[in-house]
Tab-separated table of C-alpha atoms in Angstrom:
chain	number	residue	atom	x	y	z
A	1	UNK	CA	-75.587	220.183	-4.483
A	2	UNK	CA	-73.723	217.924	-2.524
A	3	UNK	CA	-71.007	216.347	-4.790
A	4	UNK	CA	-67.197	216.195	-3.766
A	5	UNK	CA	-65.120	215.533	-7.392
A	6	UNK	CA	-61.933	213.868	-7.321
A	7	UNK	CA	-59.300	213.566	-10.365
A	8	UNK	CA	-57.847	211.116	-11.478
A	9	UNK	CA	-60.357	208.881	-11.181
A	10	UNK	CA	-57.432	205.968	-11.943
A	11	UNK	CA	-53.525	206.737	-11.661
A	12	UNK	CA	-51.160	204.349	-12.310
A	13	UNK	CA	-47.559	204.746	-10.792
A	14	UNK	CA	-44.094	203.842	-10.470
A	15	UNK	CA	-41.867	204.515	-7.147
A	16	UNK	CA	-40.137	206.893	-8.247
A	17	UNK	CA	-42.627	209.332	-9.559
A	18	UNK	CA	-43.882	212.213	-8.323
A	19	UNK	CA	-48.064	212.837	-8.931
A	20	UNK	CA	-51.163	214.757	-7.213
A	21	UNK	CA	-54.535	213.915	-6.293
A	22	UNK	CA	-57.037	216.564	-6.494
A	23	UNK	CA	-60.041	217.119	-4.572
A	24	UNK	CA	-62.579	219.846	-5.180
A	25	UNK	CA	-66.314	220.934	-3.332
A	26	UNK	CA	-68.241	223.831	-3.943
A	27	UNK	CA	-70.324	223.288	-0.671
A	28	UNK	CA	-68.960	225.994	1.381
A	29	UNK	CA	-67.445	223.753	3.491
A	30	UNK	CA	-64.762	224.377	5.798
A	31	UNK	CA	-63.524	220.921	7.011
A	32	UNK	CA	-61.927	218.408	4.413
A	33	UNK	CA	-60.297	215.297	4.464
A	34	UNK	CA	-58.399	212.137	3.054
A	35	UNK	CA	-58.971	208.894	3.334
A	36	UNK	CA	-57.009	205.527	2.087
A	37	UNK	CA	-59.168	202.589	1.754
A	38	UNK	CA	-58.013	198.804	1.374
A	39	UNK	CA	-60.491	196.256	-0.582
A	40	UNK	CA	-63.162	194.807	1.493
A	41	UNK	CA	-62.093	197.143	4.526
A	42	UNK	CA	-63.392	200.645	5.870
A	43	UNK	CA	-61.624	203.842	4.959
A	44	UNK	CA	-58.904	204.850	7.377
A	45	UNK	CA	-58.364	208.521	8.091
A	46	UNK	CA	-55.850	209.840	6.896
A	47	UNK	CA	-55.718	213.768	6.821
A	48	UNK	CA	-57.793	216.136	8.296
A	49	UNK	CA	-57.847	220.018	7.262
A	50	UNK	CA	-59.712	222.847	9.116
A	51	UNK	CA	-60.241	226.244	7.316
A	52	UNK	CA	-57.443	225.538	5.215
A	53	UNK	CA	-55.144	224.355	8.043
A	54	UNK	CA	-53.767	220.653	8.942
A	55	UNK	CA	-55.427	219.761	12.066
A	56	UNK	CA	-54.997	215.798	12.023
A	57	UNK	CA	-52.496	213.690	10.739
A	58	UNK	CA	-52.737	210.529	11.482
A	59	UNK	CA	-48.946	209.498	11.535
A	60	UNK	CA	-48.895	209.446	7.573
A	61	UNK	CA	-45.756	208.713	5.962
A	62	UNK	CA	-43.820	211.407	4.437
A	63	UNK	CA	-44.336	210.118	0.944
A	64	UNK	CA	-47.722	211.313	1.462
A	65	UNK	CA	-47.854	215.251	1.289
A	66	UNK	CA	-51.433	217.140	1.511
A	67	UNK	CA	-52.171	220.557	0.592
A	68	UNK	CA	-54.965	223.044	0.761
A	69	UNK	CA	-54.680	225.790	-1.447
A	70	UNK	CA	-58.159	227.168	-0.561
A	71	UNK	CA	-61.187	226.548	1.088
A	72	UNK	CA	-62.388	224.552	-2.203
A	73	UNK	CA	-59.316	222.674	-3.124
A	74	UNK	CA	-57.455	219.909	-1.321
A	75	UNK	CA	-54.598	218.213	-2.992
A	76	UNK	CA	-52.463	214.857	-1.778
A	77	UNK	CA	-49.047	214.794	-3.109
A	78	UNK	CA	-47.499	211.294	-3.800
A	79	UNK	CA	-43.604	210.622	-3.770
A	80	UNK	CA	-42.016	207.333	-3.887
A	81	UNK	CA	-44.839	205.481	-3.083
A	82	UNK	CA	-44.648	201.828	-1.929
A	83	UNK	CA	-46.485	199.208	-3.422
A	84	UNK	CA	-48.590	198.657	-0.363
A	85	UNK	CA	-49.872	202.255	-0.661
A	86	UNK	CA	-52.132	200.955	-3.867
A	87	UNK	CA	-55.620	201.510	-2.676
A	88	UNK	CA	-58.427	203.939	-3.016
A	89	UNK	CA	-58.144	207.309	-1.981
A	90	UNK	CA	-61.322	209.089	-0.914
A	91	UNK	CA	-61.526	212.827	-0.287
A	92	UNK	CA	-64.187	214.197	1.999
A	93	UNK	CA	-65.451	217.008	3.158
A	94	UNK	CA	-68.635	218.439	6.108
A	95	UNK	CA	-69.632	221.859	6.760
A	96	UNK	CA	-67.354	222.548	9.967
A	97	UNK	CA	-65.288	219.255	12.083
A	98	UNK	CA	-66.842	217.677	14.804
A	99	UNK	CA	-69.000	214.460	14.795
A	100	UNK	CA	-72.519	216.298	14.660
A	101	UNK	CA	-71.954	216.974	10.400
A	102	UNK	CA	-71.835	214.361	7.919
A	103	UNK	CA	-69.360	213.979	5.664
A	104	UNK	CA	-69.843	213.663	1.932
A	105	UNK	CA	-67.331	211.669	-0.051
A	106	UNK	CA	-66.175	211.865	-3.356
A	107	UNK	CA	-66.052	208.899	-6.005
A	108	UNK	CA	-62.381	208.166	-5.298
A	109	UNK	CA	-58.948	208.156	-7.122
A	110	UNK	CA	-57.789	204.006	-7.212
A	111	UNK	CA	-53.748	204.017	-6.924
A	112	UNK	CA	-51.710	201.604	-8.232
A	113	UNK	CA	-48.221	201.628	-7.793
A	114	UNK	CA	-46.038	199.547	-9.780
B	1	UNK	CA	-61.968	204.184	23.366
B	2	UNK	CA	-65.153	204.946	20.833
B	3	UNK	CA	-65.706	201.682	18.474
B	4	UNK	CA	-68.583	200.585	16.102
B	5	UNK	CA	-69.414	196.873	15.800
B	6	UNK	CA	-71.051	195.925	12.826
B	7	UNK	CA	-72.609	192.305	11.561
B	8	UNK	CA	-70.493	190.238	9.859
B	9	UNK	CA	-71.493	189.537	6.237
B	10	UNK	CA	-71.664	188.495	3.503
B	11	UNK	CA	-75.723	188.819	3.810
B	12	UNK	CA	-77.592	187.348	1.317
B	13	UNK	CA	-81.363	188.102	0.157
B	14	UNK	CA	-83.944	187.709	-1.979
B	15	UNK	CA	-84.991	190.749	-3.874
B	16	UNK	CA	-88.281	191.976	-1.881
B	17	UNK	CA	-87.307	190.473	1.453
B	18	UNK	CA	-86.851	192.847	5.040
B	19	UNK	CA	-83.444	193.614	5.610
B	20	UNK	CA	-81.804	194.430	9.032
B	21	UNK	CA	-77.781	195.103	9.193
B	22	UNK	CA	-77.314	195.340	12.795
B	23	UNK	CA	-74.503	197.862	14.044
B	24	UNK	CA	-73.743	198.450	18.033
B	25	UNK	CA	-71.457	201.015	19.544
B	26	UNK	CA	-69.440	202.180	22.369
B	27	UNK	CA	-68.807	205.878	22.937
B	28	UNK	CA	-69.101	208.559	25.459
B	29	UNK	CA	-70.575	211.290	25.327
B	30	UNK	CA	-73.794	211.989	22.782
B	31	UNK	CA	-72.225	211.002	19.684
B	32	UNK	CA	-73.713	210.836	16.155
B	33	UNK	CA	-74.745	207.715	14.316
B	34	UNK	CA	-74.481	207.956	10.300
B	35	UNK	CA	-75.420	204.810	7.813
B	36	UNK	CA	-73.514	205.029	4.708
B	37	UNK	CA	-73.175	203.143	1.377
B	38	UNK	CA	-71.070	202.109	-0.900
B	39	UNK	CA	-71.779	200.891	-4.332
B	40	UNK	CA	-69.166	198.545	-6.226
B	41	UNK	CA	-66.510	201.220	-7.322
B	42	UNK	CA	-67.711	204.122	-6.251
B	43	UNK	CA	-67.027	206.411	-3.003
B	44	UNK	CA	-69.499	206.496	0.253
B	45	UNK	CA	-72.710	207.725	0.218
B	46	UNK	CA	-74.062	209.315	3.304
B	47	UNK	CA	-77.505	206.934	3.621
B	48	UNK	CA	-78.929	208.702	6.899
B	49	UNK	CA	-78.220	209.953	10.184
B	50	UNK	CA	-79.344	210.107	13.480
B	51	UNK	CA	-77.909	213.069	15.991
B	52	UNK	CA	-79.759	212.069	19.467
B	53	UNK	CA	-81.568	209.274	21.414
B	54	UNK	CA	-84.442	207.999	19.504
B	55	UNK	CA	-83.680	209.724	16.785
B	56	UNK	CA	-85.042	207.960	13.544
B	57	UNK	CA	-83.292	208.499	10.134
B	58	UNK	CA	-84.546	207.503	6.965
B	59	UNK	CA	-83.485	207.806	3.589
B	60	UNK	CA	-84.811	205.411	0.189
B	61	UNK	CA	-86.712	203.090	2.328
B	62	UNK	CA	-84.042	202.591	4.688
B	63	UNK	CA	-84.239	203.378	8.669
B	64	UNK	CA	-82.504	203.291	11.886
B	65	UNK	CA	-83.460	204.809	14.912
B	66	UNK	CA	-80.691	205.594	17.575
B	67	UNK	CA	-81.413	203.686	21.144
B	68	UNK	CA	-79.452	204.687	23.732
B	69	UNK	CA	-80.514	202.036	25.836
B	70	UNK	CA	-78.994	199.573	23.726
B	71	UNK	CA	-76.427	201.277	21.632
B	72	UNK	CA	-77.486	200.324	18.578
B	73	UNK	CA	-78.217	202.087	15.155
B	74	UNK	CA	-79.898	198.868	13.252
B	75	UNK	CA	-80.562	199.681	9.162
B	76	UNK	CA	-83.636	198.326	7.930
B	77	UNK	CA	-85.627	198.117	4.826
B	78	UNK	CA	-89.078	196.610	4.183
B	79	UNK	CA	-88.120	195.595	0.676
B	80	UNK	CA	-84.904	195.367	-0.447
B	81	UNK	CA	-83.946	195.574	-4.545
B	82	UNK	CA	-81.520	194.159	-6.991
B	83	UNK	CA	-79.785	197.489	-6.960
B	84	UNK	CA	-79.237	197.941	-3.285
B	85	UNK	CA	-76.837	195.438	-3.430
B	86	UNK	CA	-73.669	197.171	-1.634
B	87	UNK	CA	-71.147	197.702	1.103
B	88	UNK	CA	-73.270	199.155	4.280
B	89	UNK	CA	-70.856	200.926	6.899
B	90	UNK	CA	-71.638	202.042	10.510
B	91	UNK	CA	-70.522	204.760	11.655
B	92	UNK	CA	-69.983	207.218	14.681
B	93	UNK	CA	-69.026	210.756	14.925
B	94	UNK	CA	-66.386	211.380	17.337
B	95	UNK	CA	-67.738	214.389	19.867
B	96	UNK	CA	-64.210	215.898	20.184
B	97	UNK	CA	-64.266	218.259	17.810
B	98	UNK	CA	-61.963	216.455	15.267
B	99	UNK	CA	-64.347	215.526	12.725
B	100	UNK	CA	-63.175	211.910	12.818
B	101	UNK	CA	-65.675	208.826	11.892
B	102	UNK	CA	-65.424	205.718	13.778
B	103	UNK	CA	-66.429	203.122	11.345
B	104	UNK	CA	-67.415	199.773	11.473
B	105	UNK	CA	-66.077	196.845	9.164
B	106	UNK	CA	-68.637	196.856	6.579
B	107	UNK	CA	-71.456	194.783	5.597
B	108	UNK	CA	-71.652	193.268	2.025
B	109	UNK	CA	-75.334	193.161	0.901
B	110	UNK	CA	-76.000	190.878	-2.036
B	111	UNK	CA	-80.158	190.534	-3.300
B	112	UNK	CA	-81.082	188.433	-5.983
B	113	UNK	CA	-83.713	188.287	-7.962
């Protein structure tokens, strides 16, 4: 089984909330990582954990917060989002990091902030 | 620094005609070459892969065969369908241990019937 699951698979917010996206593989895999993606343009890298810790971030605002409870869970916490930050958020995750393993990619959560 | 350059679409075929997306790189080192897909709405699908010179991947129909010589990773399909109608990315594996994917910028795939 290779799936990835994401939840929600739609979130509507304002600014000023506070919400989580959850991301969740039962692969055994060790690396695992978010992505923001704009219409019509390729996902951009966002996060990147390695057994559990934060190896890469890729100069992600602070309103963005990940989190990797365990090796199966990865969370992004949103706070005070800006409007531009409405796109879809892909989770991913490959056996170990390094560009030999392919990365498998979960349906998505689309953002919109209000 | 690494880069993937992918063919400009939209592309636009008949249902049953060849298909070729071409993609071209720059990288050093021995990198990876993945094809993945993306339907309208959903996340990427890994299509194939290719780890090494003249490697061939192939996956539903579709190949592409890594040439060093020419840096190049070309998707094709003898027969393309209504429902492969997509988003087609290129991409490279970085080979510094980071895990990151170089992509390219996409190629929209539209086959009518």
């Amino acid at each position: 089984d290779t799936e990835v699951t994401q939840t929600p698979k739609h979130l509507v917010m304002g600014m000023t909330n506070k919400k989580s996206l959850k991301c969740e593989q039962h692969m055994g895999h060790r690396a695992m990582y978010w992505y923001k993606q704009k219409a019509k343009k390729p996902p951009e890298l966002m996060f990147v954990y390695s057994y559990e810790k934060l190896s890469i971030n890729e100069s992600v605002p602070s309103r963005f917060s990940p989190e990797c409870p365990n090796s199966s869970l990865l969370n992004l916490h949103l706070h005070a989002l800006q409007p531009e930050d409405s796109a879809l958020y892909l989770c991913a995750s490959s056996q170990v990091t390094g560009g030999l393993f392919e990365q498998y990619f979960g349906p998505g959560t689309r953002l919109t902030v209000t | 620094g690494n880069s993937v350059t992918q063919m400009e679409g939209p592309v636009t075929l008949s249902e049953e005609a060849f298909l070729t997306i071409n993609c071209t790189y720059t990288a050093t080192g021995y990198p990876s070459l993945f094809w993945y897909v993306q339907y309208p709405g959903e996340g990427l699908q890994l299509l194939l892969k290719a780890t090494k010179a003249d490697d061939k991947g192939s996956n539903k129909g579709f190949e592409a065969t890594y040439r060093k010589e020419t840096t190049s990773f070309h998707l094709e399909k003898g027969s393309v369908q209504v429902s492969d109608s997509a988003v087609y990315f290129c991409a490279l594996g970085d080979y510094d241990g980071t895990g990151k994917l170089i992509f390219g910028q996409g190629t929209t795939l539209q086959v009518k019937p």
